[in-house]
Amino acid sequence: MKGKNFPQKKWPACGEIDIMEFVGKDSTQIYGTVH
């Protein structure tokens, strides 16, 4: 999910929230992290 100001500021300047993340080095796992 990208920041509300995405139309004015492109990624990564607009920020992002990852709900689930696929890490390319490990194709068998999907990660979820709260921090």
PDB file of C-alpha atoms in Angstrom:
ATOM      1  CA  MET A   1       0.000   0.000   0.000  1.00  0.00           C
ATOM      2  CA  LYS A   2       1.473   3.310  -1.029  1.00  0.00           C
ATOM      3  CA  GLY A   3       1.104   6.634   0.768  1.00  0.00           C
ATOM      4  CA  LYS A   4      -1.846   8.954   0.125  1.00  0.00           C
ATOM      5  CA  ASN A   5       0.437  11.427  -1.677  1.00  0.00           C
ATOM      6  CA  PHE A   6       1.555   8.851  -4.289  1.00  0.00           C
ATOM      7  CA  PRO A   7       0.255  10.902  -7.265  1.00  0.00           C
ATOM      8  CA  GLN A   8       2.491  13.840  -6.227  1.00  0.00           C
ATOM      9  CA  LYS A   9       5.476  11.936  -4.831  1.00  0.00           C
ATOM     10  CA  LYS A  10       6.435   8.669  -6.462  1.00  0.00           C
ATOM     11  CA  TRP A  11       7.634   5.625  -4.553  1.00  0.00           C
ATOM     12  CA  PRO A  12       9.704   5.430  -2.337  1.00  0.00           C
ATOM     13  CA  ALA A  13       9.264   9.081  -1.297  1.00  0.00           C
ATOM     14  CA  CYS A  14       5.527   8.539  -0.649  1.00  0.00           C
ATOM     15  CA  GLY A  15       6.197   5.645   1.750  1.00  0.00           C
ATOM     16  CA  GLU A  16       4.619   2.201   1.788  1.00  0.00           C
ATOM     17  CA  ILE A  17       2.999  -0.388   4.042  1.00  0.00           C
ATOM     18  CA  ASP A  18       3.674  -4.057   3.314  1.00  0.00           C
ATOM     19  CA  ILE A  19       0.836  -6.377   4.330  1.00  0.00           C
ATOM     20  CA  MET A  20       2.684  -9.502   3.172  1.00  0.00           C
ATOM     21  CA  GLU A  21       6.137  -9.644   1.674  1.00  0.00           C
ATOM     22  CA  PHE A  22       7.633 -12.187  -0.695  1.00  0.00           C
ATOM     23  CA  VAL A  23      11.401 -12.425  -0.352  1.00  0.00           C
ATOM     24  CA  GLY A  24      12.954 -13.614  -3.615  1.00  0.00           C
ATOM     25  CA  LYS A  25      15.723 -15.668  -1.995  1.00  0.00           C
ATOM     26  CA  ASP A  26      13.161 -17.981  -0.329  1.00  0.00           C
ATOM     27  CA  SER A  27      10.362 -18.833  -2.742  1.00  0.00           C
ATOM     28  CA  THR A  28       8.562 -21.094  -0.250  1.00  0.00           C
ATOM     29  CA  GLN A  29       7.815 -18.451   2.406  1.00  0.00           C
ATOM     30  CA  ILE A  30       5.668 -15.318   2.680  1.00  0.00           C
ATOM     31  CA  TYR A  31       6.495 -13.021   5.595  1.00  0.00           C
ATOM     32  CA  GLY A  32       4.306 -10.768   7.709  1.00  0.00           C
ATOM     33  CA  THR A  33       5.893  -8.382  10.210  1.00  0.00           C
ATOM     34  CA  VAL A  34       4.537  -5.832  12.673  1.00  0.00           C
ATOM     35  CA  HIS A  35       6.940  -3.100  13.777  1.00  0.00           C
TER      36      HIS A  35
END
